[in-house]
Amino acid sequence: MRPVITVKDLTKKYGSLRAVDGVSFAVYENEIFGIVGPNGAGKTTTVECLEGLRVPSSGSIRVLGLEPKADGYKLRQLIGIQLQEGKFPDRIKVKEALELFASFYSRSVPAGHLLEKVGLLDKADDYFDNLSGGQKQRLSIALALVNDPQVVFFDELTTGLDPQARRAMWGMVRSTREAGKTVILVTHFMEEAERLCDRVAIVDQGKIVALDTPANLIRSIDGGLRINFSVNDSGIAAQLESIEGCRLTASNRDITIQCADYRVVGEVIRILGENDCDFHDFTVSKPALEDVFLSITGKEIRE
Amino acid sequence: MMVFRQFIKLTSTELRLFWREPIALFFTFIFPVFFLFMTMEIFIPADAPKEIVINYVTPSLMVLIIASTAIYGVPMTIVSYRKIKFLKRLKGSPVTPIIIMGSFGLANFIATLLGIALLVALAMGVYGASLAGSPVSFLASFVLVFLSLAAIFLFIPAVARSERTAIAISQIIFFPMMFFSGVFIPLDRLPDWIRSYISPFLPVTYGVELLQRLWLGTPFDDLTREVFILLGVLCLGLVIAARTFRWE
């Protein structure tokens, strides 16, 4: 696979603040590359440097072989952009917005085709103002795809949307990739990154703290599985603790066990059964990307 | 060729959006016409010769329309487009800032011109107004007044972050400007201290002066002072805008 984006030592300073601090990565053709991290981590600044909307303080960037600062207009013919919280004038009609943006590019996809793809065909004559939050984002996606771009940037595409609309957006991101495009997805929503991205860069305080596939990142952290349950008699904890490869924490009657593999789960249930111990609310969960962030940075990622 | 297509499409879209903005339509079409009839029927003395007064009123109301575009229309559009990140989105597509700003300017110019066409049609049809000077130099001067006022008030979107602040600033500027620059009240009826210490510092004053005197038949060559001052205002406005304009 050839890289469509390469970034080396990208730094963006605002005064003494290093919003982006020595970031390097490559994005390969036709992957969905996630940039995740808390608000203010430098995600948007990073992609805006790639899009040529911001000028880096130092470092080098190549997108589709072009340098965003020097070849901005050429590059923007080839990429699609959806901005975080980006909106359009209240009184512009859906099809007018599409026609307007289509006029900017040397090649463009027919408006009807795009509207059908994002499910807005029956809204073509509606004002932007009258669209729902999800429909507004669909229009942003359509506008990002109007020039049939090779690389598409989605920045906080689903923030503020209800779960149903969010799922619809995920479908559109996947179909964008299936259409052969490379997707850069910026999000602070870990579940989204985990479900959609082929590879994820976790960003914190302007630096990439981890970069791999979601599965590898999750595997990389200790205590792969987490078992939670409640007991009436917490005396059982001492016996459970003797299971090999298990880390137990008990608070009152709630017991949490972290372990590497599923054999421990069987072992726990056997001990509980042998001791005739009453237990309830028994759950086994795999860690998520969210736990990876917590384990690497020691911080919770929250809106 | 593509630059041309981008420019036309942005301008026509902007004009359409203007057409859907009730406040802009009011200030461009209704307010000046309302003011024309108020002035001619109520404000001027009953025995004043209307066929003469109309030729003072018509050009000053043209400046009213230009000023409302320059002080309200353009700054408000820019502030609101910036707030919703539409300006940034445009910048993220292959359109140059000159195309974006030029198309905003042209769309607003056309809208202003339409407002003035309505005003002039009524002034001529109802009150017999007529242009005594050369139409070519009048039109050229009109363009100059539009450009210099539009440019100098670009400082408003540079200063104001929100629409609310922009409206407040525009209002503080607009009404005193209209009263002290000869738009609402002829300059010679204003107190001396306003005429000597306030009016000369308002760019609108020179717009009224230039258009009124050209309309009344003063040759263009006798108005070089006003022309140069307005050119200076235009340059100053562009320099300030270039230094302070924010896309986001």
PDB file of C-alpha atoms in Angstrom, chain B:
ATOM      1  CA  MET B   1     -12.370  29.973 -17.055  1.00  0.00           C
ATOM      2  CA  MET B   2     -13.067  28.046 -13.885  1.00  0.00           C
ATOM      3  CA  VAL B   3     -12.346  31.142 -11.818  1.00  0.00           C
ATOM      4  CA  PHE B   4     -15.020  32.924 -13.822  1.00  0.00           C
ATOM      5  CA  ARG B   5     -17.529  30.126 -13.206  1.00  0.00           C
ATOM      6  CA  GLN B   6     -16.799  30.148  -9.468  1.00  0.00           C
ATOM      7  CA  PHE B   7     -17.222  33.909  -9.374  1.00  0.00           C
ATOM      8  CA  ILE B   8     -20.560  33.914 -11.223  1.00  0.00           C
ATOM      9  CA  LYS B   9     -21.982  31.066  -9.147  1.00  0.00           C
ATOM     10  CA  LEU B  10     -20.942  32.601  -5.823  1.00  0.00           C
ATOM     11  CA  THR B  11     -22.351  35.980  -6.849  1.00  0.00           C
ATOM     12  CA  SER B  12     -25.673  34.576  -8.025  1.00  0.00           C
ATOM     13  CA  THR B  13     -26.045  32.405  -4.918  1.00  0.00           C
ATOM     14  CA  GLU B  14     -25.295  35.387  -2.702  1.00  0.00           C
ATOM     15  CA  LEU B  15     -27.890  37.471  -4.553  1.00  0.00           C
ATOM     16  CA  ARG B  16     -30.485  34.738  -4.073  1.00  0.00           C
ATOM     17  CA  LEU B  17     -29.734  34.625  -0.371  1.00  0.00           C
ATOM     18  CA  PHE B  18     -30.046  38.419  -0.196  1.00  0.00           C
ATOM     19  CA  TRP B  19     -33.453  38.119  -1.795  1.00  0.00           C
ATOM     20  CA  ARG B  20     -34.549  35.819   1.025  1.00  0.00           C
ATOM     21  CA  GLU B  21     -33.416  38.163   3.801  1.00  0.00           C
ATOM     22  CA  PRO B  22     -36.367  40.326   4.906  1.00  0.00           C
ATOM     23  CA  ILE B  23     -34.276  42.861   6.865  1.00  0.00           C
ATOM     24  CA  ALA B  24     -31.931  43.480   3.959  1.00  0.00           C
ATOM     25  CA  LEU B  25     -34.890  43.862   1.598  1.00  0.00           C
ATOM     26  CA  PHE B  26     -36.486  46.366   3.957  1.00  0.00           C
ATOM     27  CA  PHE B  27     -33.386  48.561   4.171  1.00  0.00           C
ATOM     28  CA  THR B  28     -32.662  48.366   0.452  1.00  0.00           C
ATOM     29  CA  PHE B  29     -36.141  48.757  -1.025  1.00  0.00           C
ATOM     30  CA  ILE B  30     -38.765  49.846   1.473  1.00  0.00           C
ATOM     31  CA  PHE B  31     -37.046  52.179   3.903  1.00  0.00           C
ATOM     32  CA  PRO B  32     -35.583  54.554   1.257  1.00  0.00           C
ATOM     33  CA  VAL B  33     -38.896  54.730  -0.611  1.00  0.00           C
ATOM     34  CA  PHE B  34     -40.745  55.354   2.630  1.00  0.00           C
ATOM     35  CA  PHE B  35     -38.244  58.066   3.474  1.00  0.00           C
ATOM     36  CA  LEU B  36     -38.621  59.597   0.012  1.00  0.00           C
ATOM     37  CA  PHE B  37     -42.381  60.025   0.474  1.00  0.00           C
ATOM     38  CA  MET B  38     -42.041  61.179   4.080  1.00  0.00           C
ATOM     39  CA  THR B  39     -39.561  63.833   3.043  1.00  0.00           C
ATOM     40  CA  MET B  40     -41.505  65.059   0.041  1.00  0.00           C
ATOM     41  CA  GLU B  41     -44.933  65.030   1.681  1.00  0.00           C
ATOM     42  CA  ILE B  42     -44.265  65.843   5.339  1.00  0.00           C
ATOM     43  CA  PHE B  43     -40.743  67.013   6.195  1.00  0.00           C
ATOM     44  CA  ILE B  44     -40.318  69.821   3.671  1.00  0.00           C
ATOM     45  CA  PRO B  45     -42.272  73.085   4.019  1.00  0.00           C
ATOM     46  CA  ALA B  46     -45.566  73.056   2.133  1.00  0.00           C
ATOM     47  CA  ASP B  47     -44.536  75.953  -0.063  1.00  0.00           C
ATOM     48  CA  ALA B  48     -41.138  74.480  -1.034  1.00  0.00           C
ATOM     49  CA  PRO B  49     -40.752  73.805  -4.761  1.00  0.00           C
ATOM     50  CA  LYS B  50     -40.907  70.013  -4.922  1.00  0.00           C
ATOM     51  CA  GLU B  51     -39.397  69.767  -8.402  1.00  0.00           C
ATOM     52  CA  ILE B  52     -36.223  71.389  -7.037  1.00  0.00           C
ATOM     53  CA  VAL B  53     -36.128  69.690  -3.641  1.00  0.00           C
ATOM     54  CA  ILE B  54     -36.449  66.229  -5.219  1.00  0.00           C
ATOM     55  CA  ASN B  55     -33.097  66.672  -6.935  1.00  0.00           C
ATOM     56  CA  TYR B  56     -31.421  67.182  -3.545  1.00  0.00           C
ATOM     57  CA  VAL B  57     -33.331  64.357  -1.887  1.00  0.00           C
ATOM     58  CA  THR B  58     -32.830  61.662  -4.552  1.00  0.00           C
ATOM     59  CA  PRO B  59     -29.016  61.502  -4.494  1.00  0.00           C
ATOM     60  CA  SER B  60     -28.874  61.706  -0.700  1.00  0.00           C
ATOM     61  CA  LEU B  61     -31.269  58.752  -0.417  1.00  0.00           C
ATOM     62  CA  MET B  62     -29.025  56.826  -2.818  1.00  0.00           C
ATOM     63  CA  VAL B  63     -26.280  57.288  -0.281  1.00  0.00           C
ATOM     64  CA  LEU B  64     -28.697  56.029   2.389  1.00  0.00           C
ATOM     65  CA  ILE B  65     -29.060  52.775   0.454  1.00  0.00           C
ATOM     66  CA  ILE B  66     -25.327  52.447  -0.127  1.00  0.00           C
ATOM     67  CA  ALA B  67     -24.617  53.169   3.536  1.00  0.00           C
ATOM     68  CA  SER B  68     -27.108  50.615   4.793  1.00  0.00           C
ATOM     69  CA  THR B  69     -25.485  47.963   2.599  1.00  0.00           C
ATOM     70  CA  ALA B  70     -22.023  49.022   3.736  1.00  0.00           C
ATOM     71  CA  ILE B  71     -22.815  49.405   7.438  1.00  0.00           C
ATOM     72  CA  TYR B  72     -25.393  46.624   7.910  1.00  0.00           C
ATOM     73  CA  GLY B  73     -25.545  44.253   4.985  1.00  0.00           C
ATOM     74  CA  VAL B  74     -21.920  43.387   4.296  1.00  0.00           C
ATOM     75  CA  PRO B  75     -20.680  43.289   7.911  1.00  0.00           C
ATOM     76  CA  MET B  76     -23.638  41.172   9.069  1.00  0.00           C
ATOM     77  CA  THR B  77     -23.197  38.690   6.241  1.00  0.00           C
ATOM     78  CA  ILE B  78     -19.512  38.333   7.002  1.00  0.00           C
ATOM     79  CA  VAL B  79     -19.992  37.945  10.759  1.00  0.00           C
ATOM     80  CA  SER B  80     -22.704  35.333  10.359  1.00  0.00           C
ATOM     81  CA  TYR B  81     -20.846  33.388   7.643  1.00  0.00           C
ATOM     82  CA  ARG B  82     -17.783  33.393   9.833  1.00  0.00           C
ATOM     83  CA  LYS B  83     -19.698  32.190  12.855  1.00  0.00           C
ATOM     84  CA  ILE B  84     -21.217  29.202  11.041  1.00  0.00           C
ATOM     85  CA  LYS B  85     -17.781  28.528   9.474  1.00  0.00           C
ATOM     86  CA  PHE B  86     -19.133  29.008   5.973  1.00  0.00           C
ATOM     87  CA  LEU B  87     -16.234  31.349   5.168  1.00  0.00           C
ATOM     88  CA  LYS B  88     -13.794  28.720   6.347  1.00  0.00           C
ATOM     89  CA  ARG B  89     -15.614  26.047   4.333  1.00  0.00           C
ATOM     90  CA  LEU B  90     -15.314  28.218   1.227  1.00  0.00           C
ATOM     91  CA  LYS B  91     -11.630  28.654   1.959  1.00  0.00           C
ATOM     92  CA  GLY B  92     -11.363  24.879   2.215  1.00  0.00           C
ATOM     93  CA  SER B  93     -12.478  24.562  -1.398  1.00  0.00           C
ATOM     94  CA  PRO B  94     -10.453  25.686  -4.398  1.00  0.00           C
ATOM     95  CA  VAL B  95     -11.688  29.284  -4.376  1.00  0.00           C
ATOM     96  CA  THR B  96      -9.334  32.191  -3.760  1.00  0.00           C
ATOM     97  CA  PRO B  97     -10.112  34.836  -1.129  1.00  0.00           C
ATOM     98  CA  ILE B  98     -10.290  37.435  -3.908  1.00  0.00           C
ATOM     99  CA  ILE B  99     -13.064  35.473  -5.643  1.00  0.00           C
ATOM    100  CA  ILE B 100     -14.960  35.085  -2.375  1.00  0.00           C
ATOM    101  CA  MET B 101     -14.710  38.746  -1.364  1.00  0.00           C
ATOM    102  CA  GLY B 102     -15.192  40.008  -4.908  1.00  0.00           C
ATOM    103  CA  SER B 103     -18.392  38.012  -5.333  1.00  0.00           C
ATOM    104  CA  PHE B 104     -19.764  39.242  -1.995  1.00  0.00           C
ATOM    105  CA  GLY B 105     -18.968  42.772  -3.092  1.00  0.00           C
ATOM    106  CA  LEU B 106     -20.576  42.381  -6.527  1.00  0.00           C
ATOM    107  CA  ALA B 107     -23.724  40.728  -5.141  1.00  0.00           C
ATOM    108  CA  ASN B 108     -24.165  43.556  -2.659  1.00  0.00           C
ATOM    109  CA  PHE B 109     -23.467  46.116  -5.368  1.00  0.00           C
ATOM    110  CA  ILE B 110     -26.148  44.645  -7.618  1.00  0.00           C
ATOM    111  CA  ALA B 111     -28.642  44.575  -4.742  1.00  0.00           C
ATOM    112  CA  THR B 112     -27.859  48.203  -3.947  1.00  0.00           C
ATOM    113  CA  LEU B 113     -28.212  49.135  -7.591  1.00  0.00           C
ATOM    114  CA  LEU B 114     -31.658  47.509  -7.726  1.00  0.00           C
ATOM    115  CA  GLY B 115     -32.736  49.426  -4.633  1.00  0.00           C
ATOM    116  CA  ILE B 116     -31.541  52.638  -6.226  1.00  0.00           C
ATOM    117  CA  ALA B 117     -33.275  51.859  -9.517  1.00  0.00           C
ATOM    118  CA  LEU B 118     -36.590  51.607  -7.656  1.00  0.00           C
ATOM    119  CA  LEU B 119     -35.915  54.834  -5.776  1.00  0.00           C
ATOM    120  CA  VAL B 120     -34.927  56.754  -8.897  1.00  0.00           C
ATOM    121  CA  ALA B 121     -37.890  55.414 -10.866  1.00  0.00           C
ATOM    122  CA  LEU B 122     -40.278  56.701  -8.203  1.00  0.00           C
ATOM    123  CA  ALA B 123     -38.429  59.997  -7.777  1.00  0.00           C
ATOM    124  CA  MET B 124     -38.561  60.604 -11.531  1.00  0.00           C
ATOM    125  CA  GLY B 125     -42.065  59.268 -12.095  1.00  0.00           C
ATOM    126  CA  VAL B 126     -43.793  60.889  -9.116  1.00  0.00           C
ATOM    127  CA  TYR B 127     -41.782  64.050  -8.512  1.00  0.00           C
ATOM    128  CA  GLY B 128     -40.070  64.666 -11.820  1.00  0.00           C
ATOM    129  CA  ALA B 129     -36.480  64.248 -10.629  1.00  0.00           C
ATOM    130  CA  SER B 130     -33.884  64.467 -13.361  1.00  0.00           C
ATOM    131  CA  LEU B 131     -30.142  64.004 -13.581  1.00  0.00           C
ATOM    132  CA  ALA B 132     -28.562  67.265 -14.724  1.00  0.00           C
ATOM    133  CA  GLY B 133     -24.971  66.023 -14.904  1.00  0.00           C
ATOM    134  CA  SER B 134     -23.278  63.404 -17.053  1.00  0.00           C
ATOM    135  CA  PRO B 135     -24.690  59.889 -16.523  1.00  0.00           C
ATOM    136  CA  VAL B 136     -21.251  58.311 -17.049  1.00  0.00           C
ATOM    137  CA  SER B 137     -19.468  60.319 -14.389  1.00  0.00           C
ATOM    138  CA  PHE B 138     -22.453  59.922 -12.086  1.00  0.00           C
ATOM    139  CA  LEU B 139     -22.358  56.136 -12.431  1.00  0.00           C
ATOM    140  CA  ALA B 140     -18.587  56.028 -11.969  1.00  0.00           C
ATOM    141  CA  SER B 141     -18.891  58.159  -8.845  1.00  0.00           C
ATOM    142  CA  PHE B 142     -21.673  55.941  -7.572  1.00  0.00           C
ATOM    143  CA  VAL B 143     -19.346  52.935  -7.883  1.00  0.00           C
ATOM    144  CA  LEU B 144     -16.629  54.851  -6.047  1.00  0.00           C
ATOM    145  CA  VAL B 145     -18.966  55.802  -3.187  1.00  0.00           C
ATOM    146  CA  PHE B 146     -20.136  52.188  -2.909  1.00  0.00           C
ATOM    147  CA  LEU B 147     -16.607  50.772  -2.880  1.00  0.00           C
ATOM    148  CA  SER B 148     -15.179  53.253  -0.407  1.00  0.00           C
ATOM    149  CA  LEU B 149     -18.053  52.926   2.069  1.00  0.00           C
ATOM    150  CA  ALA B 150     -18.155  49.129   1.734  1.00  0.00           C
ATOM    151  CA  ALA B 151     -14.380  48.994   2.328  1.00  0.00           C
ATOM    152  CA  ILE B 152     -14.148  51.354   5.294  1.00  0.00           C
ATOM    153  CA  PHE B 153     -16.901  49.563   7.236  1.00  0.00           C
ATOM    154  CA  LEU B 154     -15.173  46.193   6.832  1.00  0.00           C
ATOM    155  CA  PHE B 155     -13.627  47.064  10.169  1.00  0.00           C
ATOM    156  CA  ILE B 156     -16.980  46.108  11.765  1.00  0.00           C
ATOM    157  CA  PRO B 157     -16.672  42.351  11.087  1.00  0.00           C
ATOM    158  CA  ALA B 158     -13.024  42.581  12.108  1.00  0.00           C
ATOM    159  CA  VAL B 159     -14.009  43.999  15.500  1.00  0.00           C
ATOM    160  CA  ALA B 160     -17.277  42.149  16.125  1.00  0.00           C
ATOM    161  CA  ARG B 161     -17.194  38.462  16.963  1.00  0.00           C
ATOM    162  CA  SER B 162     -20.926  37.913  17.197  1.00  0.00           C
ATOM    163  CA  GLU B 163     -23.901  39.089  15.197  1.00  0.00           C
ATOM    164  CA  ARG B 164     -25.182  40.863  18.268  1.00  0.00           C
ATOM    165  CA  THR B 165     -22.041  42.975  18.624  1.00  0.00           C
ATOM    166  CA  ALA B 166     -22.073  43.668  14.889  1.00  0.00           C
ATOM    167  CA  ILE B 167     -25.666  44.959  15.057  1.00  0.00           C
ATOM    168  CA  ALA B 168     -24.835  47.143  18.062  1.00  0.00           C
ATOM    169  CA  ILE B 169     -21.796  48.666  16.339  1.00  0.00           C
ATOM    170  CA  SER B 170     -23.707  49.164  13.080  1.00  0.00           C
ATOM    171  CA  GLN B 171     -26.536  50.904  14.841  1.00  0.00           C
ATOM    172  CA  ILE B 172     -24.231  53.203  16.806  1.00  0.00           C
ATOM    173  CA  ILE B 173     -22.577  54.181  13.546  1.00  0.00           C
ATOM    174  CA  PHE B 174     -25.514  54.255  11.162  1.00  0.00           C
ATOM    175  CA  PHE B 175     -27.956  56.739  12.641  1.00  0.00           C
ATOM    176  CA  PRO B 176     -25.558  59.504  13.722  1.00  0.00           C
ATOM    177  CA  MET B 177     -23.813  59.081  10.380  1.00  0.00           C
ATOM    178  CA  MET B 178     -27.090  59.581   8.506  1.00  0.00           C
ATOM    179  CA  PHE B 179     -27.991  62.663  10.527  1.00  0.00           C
ATOM    180  CA  PHE B 180     -24.593  64.381  10.481  1.00  0.00           C
ATOM    181  CA  SER B 181     -23.527  63.754   6.901  1.00  0.00           C
ATOM    182  CA  GLY B 182     -26.360  65.356   4.975  1.00  0.00           C
ATOM    183  CA  VAL B 183     -28.413  62.243   4.254  1.00  0.00           C
ATOM    184  CA  PHE B 184     -31.429  62.879   6.484  1.00  0.00           C
ATOM    185  CA  ILE B 185     -30.935  66.622   6.972  1.00  0.00           C
ATOM    186  CA  PRO B 186     -29.191  68.949   4.507  1.00  0.00           C
ATOM    187  CA  LEU B 187     -25.746  69.979   5.796  1.00  0.00           C
ATOM    188  CA  ASP B 188     -26.571  73.686   5.757  1.00  0.00           C
ATOM    189  CA  ARG B 189     -29.364  73.135   8.252  1.00  0.00           C
ATOM    190  CA  LEU B 190     -27.064  71.494  10.813  1.00  0.00           C
ATOM    191  CA  PRO B 191     -25.496  73.515  13.659  1.00  0.00           C
ATOM    192  CA  ASP B 192     -22.125  75.057  12.835  1.00  0.00           C
ATOM    193  CA  TRP B 193     -20.162  72.942  15.308  1.00  0.00           C
ATOM    194  CA  ILE B 194     -21.451  69.708  13.775  1.00  0.00           C
ATOM    195  CA  ARG B 195     -20.707  70.984  10.291  1.00  0.00           C
ATOM    196  CA  SER B 196     -17.144  71.933  11.167  1.00  0.00           C
ATOM    197  CA  TYR B 197     -16.137  69.293  13.719  1.00  0.00           C
ATOM    198  CA  ILE B 198     -18.160  66.170  12.914  1.00  0.00           C
ATOM    199  CA  SER B 199     -19.382  66.072   9.321  1.00  0.00           C
ATOM    200  CA  PRO B 200     -15.931  66.469   7.709  1.00  0.00           C
ATOM    201  CA  PHE B 201     -14.761  63.301   9.478  1.00  0.00           C
ATOM    202  CA  LEU B 202     -17.575  61.130   8.230  1.00  0.00           C
ATOM    203  CA  PRO B 203     -16.855  59.405   4.908  1.00  0.00           C
ATOM    204  CA  VAL B 204     -20.566  59.394   4.067  1.00  0.00           C
ATOM    205  CA  THR B 205     -20.505  63.230   3.939  1.00  0.00           C
ATOM    206  CA  TYR B 206     -18.279  63.114   0.864  1.00  0.00           C
ATOM    207  CA  GLY B 207     -20.481  60.494  -0.763  1.00  0.00           C
ATOM    208  CA  VAL B 208     -23.535  62.734  -0.368  1.00  0.00           C
ATOM    209  CA  GLU B 209     -21.591  65.781  -1.534  1.00  0.00           C
ATOM    210  CA  LEU B 210     -20.260  64.046  -4.622  1.00  0.00           C
ATOM    211  CA  LEU B 211     -23.475  62.410  -5.766  1.00  0.00           C
ATOM    212  CA  GLN B 212     -25.704  65.377  -4.945  1.00  0.00           C
ATOM    213  CA  ARG B 213     -23.579  67.883  -6.825  1.00  0.00           C
ATOM    214  CA  LEU B 214     -23.092  65.628  -9.829  1.00  0.00           C
ATOM    215  CA  TRP B 215     -26.846  65.028  -9.928  1.00  0.00           C
ATOM    216  CA  LEU B 216     -27.439  68.783  -9.835  1.00  0.00           C
ATOM    217  CA  GLY B 217     -25.068  69.362 -12.734  1.00  0.00           C
ATOM    218  CA  THR B 218     -21.722  70.361 -11.193  1.00  0.00           C
ATOM    219  CA  PRO B 219     -18.994  69.151 -13.584  1.00  0.00           C
ATOM    220  CA  PHE B 220     -16.950  66.164 -12.399  1.00  0.00           C
ATOM    221  CA  ASP B 221     -13.746  68.223 -12.665  1.00  0.00           C
ATOM    222  CA  ASP B 222     -14.944  70.523  -9.863  1.00  0.00           C
ATOM    223  CA  LEU B 223     -15.330  67.607  -7.446  1.00  0.00           C
ATOM    224  CA  THR B 224     -11.796  66.216  -7.392  1.00  0.00           C
ATOM    225  CA  ARG B 225     -11.478  66.933  -3.659  1.00  0.00           C
ATOM    226  CA  GLU B 226     -14.409  64.615  -2.842  1.00  0.00           C
ATOM    227  CA  VAL B 227     -13.161  61.997  -5.301  1.00  0.00           C
ATOM    228  CA  PHE B 228      -9.686  61.956  -3.792  1.00  0.00           C
ATOM    229  CA  ILE B 229     -10.991  61.808  -0.242  1.00  0.00           C
ATOM    230  CA  LEU B 230     -13.210  58.851  -1.160  1.00  0.00           C
ATOM    231  CA  LEU B 231     -10.297  57.144  -2.926  1.00  0.00           C
ATOM    232  CA  GLY B 232      -8.285  57.669   0.267  1.00  0.00           C
ATOM    233  CA  VAL B 233     -11.117  56.169   2.321  1.00  0.00           C
ATOM    234  CA  LEU B 234     -11.221  53.202  -0.062  1.00  0.00           C
ATOM    235  CA  CYS B 235      -7.477  52.564   0.271  1.00  0.00           C
ATOM    236  CA  LEU B 236      -7.561  52.999   4.040  1.00  0.00           C
ATOM    237  CA  GLY B 237     -10.511  50.610   4.290  1.00  0.00           C
ATOM    238  CA  LEU B 238      -8.787  47.967   2.179  1.00  0.00           C
ATOM    239  CA  VAL B 239      -5.542  48.234   4.134  1.00  0.00           C
ATOM    240  CA  ILE B 240      -7.350  47.916   7.480  1.00  0.00           C
ATOM    241  CA  ALA B 241      -9.464  45.038   6.178  1.00  0.00           C
ATOM    242  CA  ALA B 242      -6.449  43.201   4.768  1.00  0.00           C
ATOM    243  CA  ARG B 243      -4.700  43.474   8.125  1.00  0.00           C
ATOM    244  CA  THR B 244      -7.594  42.692  10.430  1.00  0.00           C
ATOM    245  CA  PHE B 245      -9.903  40.414   8.466  1.00  0.00           C
ATOM    246  CA  ARG B 246     -10.483  37.052  10.119  1.00  0.00           C
ATOM    247  CA  TRP B 247     -11.796  34.004   8.280  1.00  0.00           C
ATOM    248  CA  GLU B 248     -12.765  32.217  11.463  1.00  0.00           C
TER     249      GLU B 248
END
